[in-house]
Short mmCIF file of C-alpha atoms in Angstrom, two decimals:
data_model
loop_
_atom_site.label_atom_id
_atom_site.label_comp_id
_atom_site.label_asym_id
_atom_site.label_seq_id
_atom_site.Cartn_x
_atom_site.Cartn_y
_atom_site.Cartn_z
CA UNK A 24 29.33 78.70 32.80
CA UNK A 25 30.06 82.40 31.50
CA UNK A 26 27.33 84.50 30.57
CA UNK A 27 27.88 87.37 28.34
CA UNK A 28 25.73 90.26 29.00
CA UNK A 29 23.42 91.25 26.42
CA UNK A 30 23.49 95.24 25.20
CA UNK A 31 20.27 95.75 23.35
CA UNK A 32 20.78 98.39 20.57
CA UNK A 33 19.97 101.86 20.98
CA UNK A 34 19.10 104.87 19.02
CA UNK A 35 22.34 107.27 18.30
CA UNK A 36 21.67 110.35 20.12
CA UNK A 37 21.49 113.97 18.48
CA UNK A 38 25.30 114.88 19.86
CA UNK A 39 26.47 111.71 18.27
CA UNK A 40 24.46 112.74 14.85
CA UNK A 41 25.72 116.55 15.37
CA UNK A 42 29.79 115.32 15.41
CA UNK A 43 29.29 112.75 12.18
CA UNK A 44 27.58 115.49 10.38
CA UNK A 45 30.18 118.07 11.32
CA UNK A 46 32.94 115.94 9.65
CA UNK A 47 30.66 115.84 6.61
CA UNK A 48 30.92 119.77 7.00
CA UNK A 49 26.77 120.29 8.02
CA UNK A 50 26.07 122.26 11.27
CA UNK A 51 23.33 119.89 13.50
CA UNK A 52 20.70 122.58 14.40
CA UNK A 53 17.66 119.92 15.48
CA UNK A 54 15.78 116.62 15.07
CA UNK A 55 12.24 117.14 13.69
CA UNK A 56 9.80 115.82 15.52
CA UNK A 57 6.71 116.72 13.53
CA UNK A 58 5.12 115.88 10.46
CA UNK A 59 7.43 116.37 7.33
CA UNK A 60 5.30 116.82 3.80
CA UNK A 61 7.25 116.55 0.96
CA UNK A 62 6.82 115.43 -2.48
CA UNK A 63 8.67 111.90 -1.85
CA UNK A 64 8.56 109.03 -4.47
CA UNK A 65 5.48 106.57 -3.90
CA UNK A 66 6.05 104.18 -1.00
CA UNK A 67 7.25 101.01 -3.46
CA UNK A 68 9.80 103.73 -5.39
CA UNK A 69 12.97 104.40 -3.91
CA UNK A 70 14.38 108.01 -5.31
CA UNK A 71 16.77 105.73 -7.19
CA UNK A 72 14.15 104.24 -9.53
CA UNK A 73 12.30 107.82 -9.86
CA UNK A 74 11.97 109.48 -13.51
CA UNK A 75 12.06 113.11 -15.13
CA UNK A 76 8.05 113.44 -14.62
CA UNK A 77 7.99 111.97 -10.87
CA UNK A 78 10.75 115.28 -10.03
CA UNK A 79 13.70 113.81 -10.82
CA UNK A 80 16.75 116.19 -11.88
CA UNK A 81 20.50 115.05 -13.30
CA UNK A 82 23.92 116.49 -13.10
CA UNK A 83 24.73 118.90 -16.29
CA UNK A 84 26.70 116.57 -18.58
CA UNK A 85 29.49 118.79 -18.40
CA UNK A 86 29.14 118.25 -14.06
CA UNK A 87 29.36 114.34 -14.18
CA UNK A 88 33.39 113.85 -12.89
CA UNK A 89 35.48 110.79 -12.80
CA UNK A 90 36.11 109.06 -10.07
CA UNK A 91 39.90 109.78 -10.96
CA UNK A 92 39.49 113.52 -11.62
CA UNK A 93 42.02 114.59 -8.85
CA UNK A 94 39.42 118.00 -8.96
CA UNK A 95 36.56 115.18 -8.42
CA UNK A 96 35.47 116.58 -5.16
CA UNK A 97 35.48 120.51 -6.00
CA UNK A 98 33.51 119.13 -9.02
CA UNK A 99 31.04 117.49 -6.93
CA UNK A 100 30.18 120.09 -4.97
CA UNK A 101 30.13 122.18 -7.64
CA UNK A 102 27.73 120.69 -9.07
CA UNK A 103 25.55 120.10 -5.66
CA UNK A 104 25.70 123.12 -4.78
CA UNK A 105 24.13 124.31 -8.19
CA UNK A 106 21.05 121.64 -7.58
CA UNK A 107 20.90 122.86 -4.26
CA UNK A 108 20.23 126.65 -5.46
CA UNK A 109 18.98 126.37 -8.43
CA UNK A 110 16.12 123.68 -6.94
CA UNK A 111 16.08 125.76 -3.38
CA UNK A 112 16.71 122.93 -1.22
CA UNK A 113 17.68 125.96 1.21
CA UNK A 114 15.08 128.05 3.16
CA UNK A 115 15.34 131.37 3.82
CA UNK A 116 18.13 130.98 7.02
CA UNK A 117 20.02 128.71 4.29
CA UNK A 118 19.07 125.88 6.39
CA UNK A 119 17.71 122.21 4.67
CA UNK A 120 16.08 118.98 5.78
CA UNK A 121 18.22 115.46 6.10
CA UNK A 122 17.37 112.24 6.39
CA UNK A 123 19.76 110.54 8.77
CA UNK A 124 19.97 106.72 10.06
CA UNK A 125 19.54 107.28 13.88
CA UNK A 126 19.65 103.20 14.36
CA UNK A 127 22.55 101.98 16.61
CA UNK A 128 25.29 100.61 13.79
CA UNK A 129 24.08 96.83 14.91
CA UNK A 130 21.00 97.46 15.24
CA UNK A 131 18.62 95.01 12.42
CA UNK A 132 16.44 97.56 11.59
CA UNK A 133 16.91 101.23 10.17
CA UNK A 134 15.47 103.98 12.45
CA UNK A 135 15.51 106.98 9.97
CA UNK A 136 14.28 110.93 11.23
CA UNK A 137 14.78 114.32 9.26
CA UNK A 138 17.07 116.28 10.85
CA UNK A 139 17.55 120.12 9.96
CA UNK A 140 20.72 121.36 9.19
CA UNK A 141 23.22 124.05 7.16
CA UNK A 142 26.33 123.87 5.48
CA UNK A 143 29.27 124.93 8.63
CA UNK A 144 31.35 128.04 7.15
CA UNK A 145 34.50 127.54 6.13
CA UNK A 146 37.20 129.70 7.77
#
């Protein structure tokens, strides 16, 4: 009889977050481990479902792109980076809260912590 050995799944560490957010161009500066207040949707709303008077903001018209648009990512972060201004998601050091999945990618369950982080300069 073979037995296979049994790996229970683990929590992704803050290196492994720190080189998956790099290649989405954010620099990993720490895991918050405190308290986070912020004016989230009501537990049963998802920020999906969430209207105009709960805080919800849109894209300009002329900032919604194609999925063809061969500019569609400059667009895109065009327009984000607009929102991100214009509704300071930044703090004064330009940095911003994240929620990242920290769960182990077989894991059942979803293990999700705010993580603070900026944008990496481009050179």
């Amino acid at each position: 009889m073979m037995l296979t050995s049994y790996r229970p799944p683990v929590s992704q560490t803050d290196a492994a977050i720190a080189t998956d957010l790099a290649l989405a161009g954010l620099e990993f500066i720490e895991r918050i481990t405190t308290e986070v207040h912020f004016p989230l949707p009501a537990p049963d709303q998802g920020p999906a479902s969430c209207r105009v008077e709960h805080g919800r903001f849109d894209s300009a018209p002329d900032e919604i792109v194609d999925v063809n648009d061969p500019d569609m990512p400059a667009k895109v972060n065009a327009g984000w980076w607009r929102m991100a201004n214009e509704f300071e998601l930044f703090d004064e050091r330009r940095e911003f809260l994240l929620g990242v999945n920290y769960s182990d990618p077989d894991a059942v369950g979803d293990e999700y912590r705010w993580v603070r982080v900026r944008l990496r300069r481009v050179s």
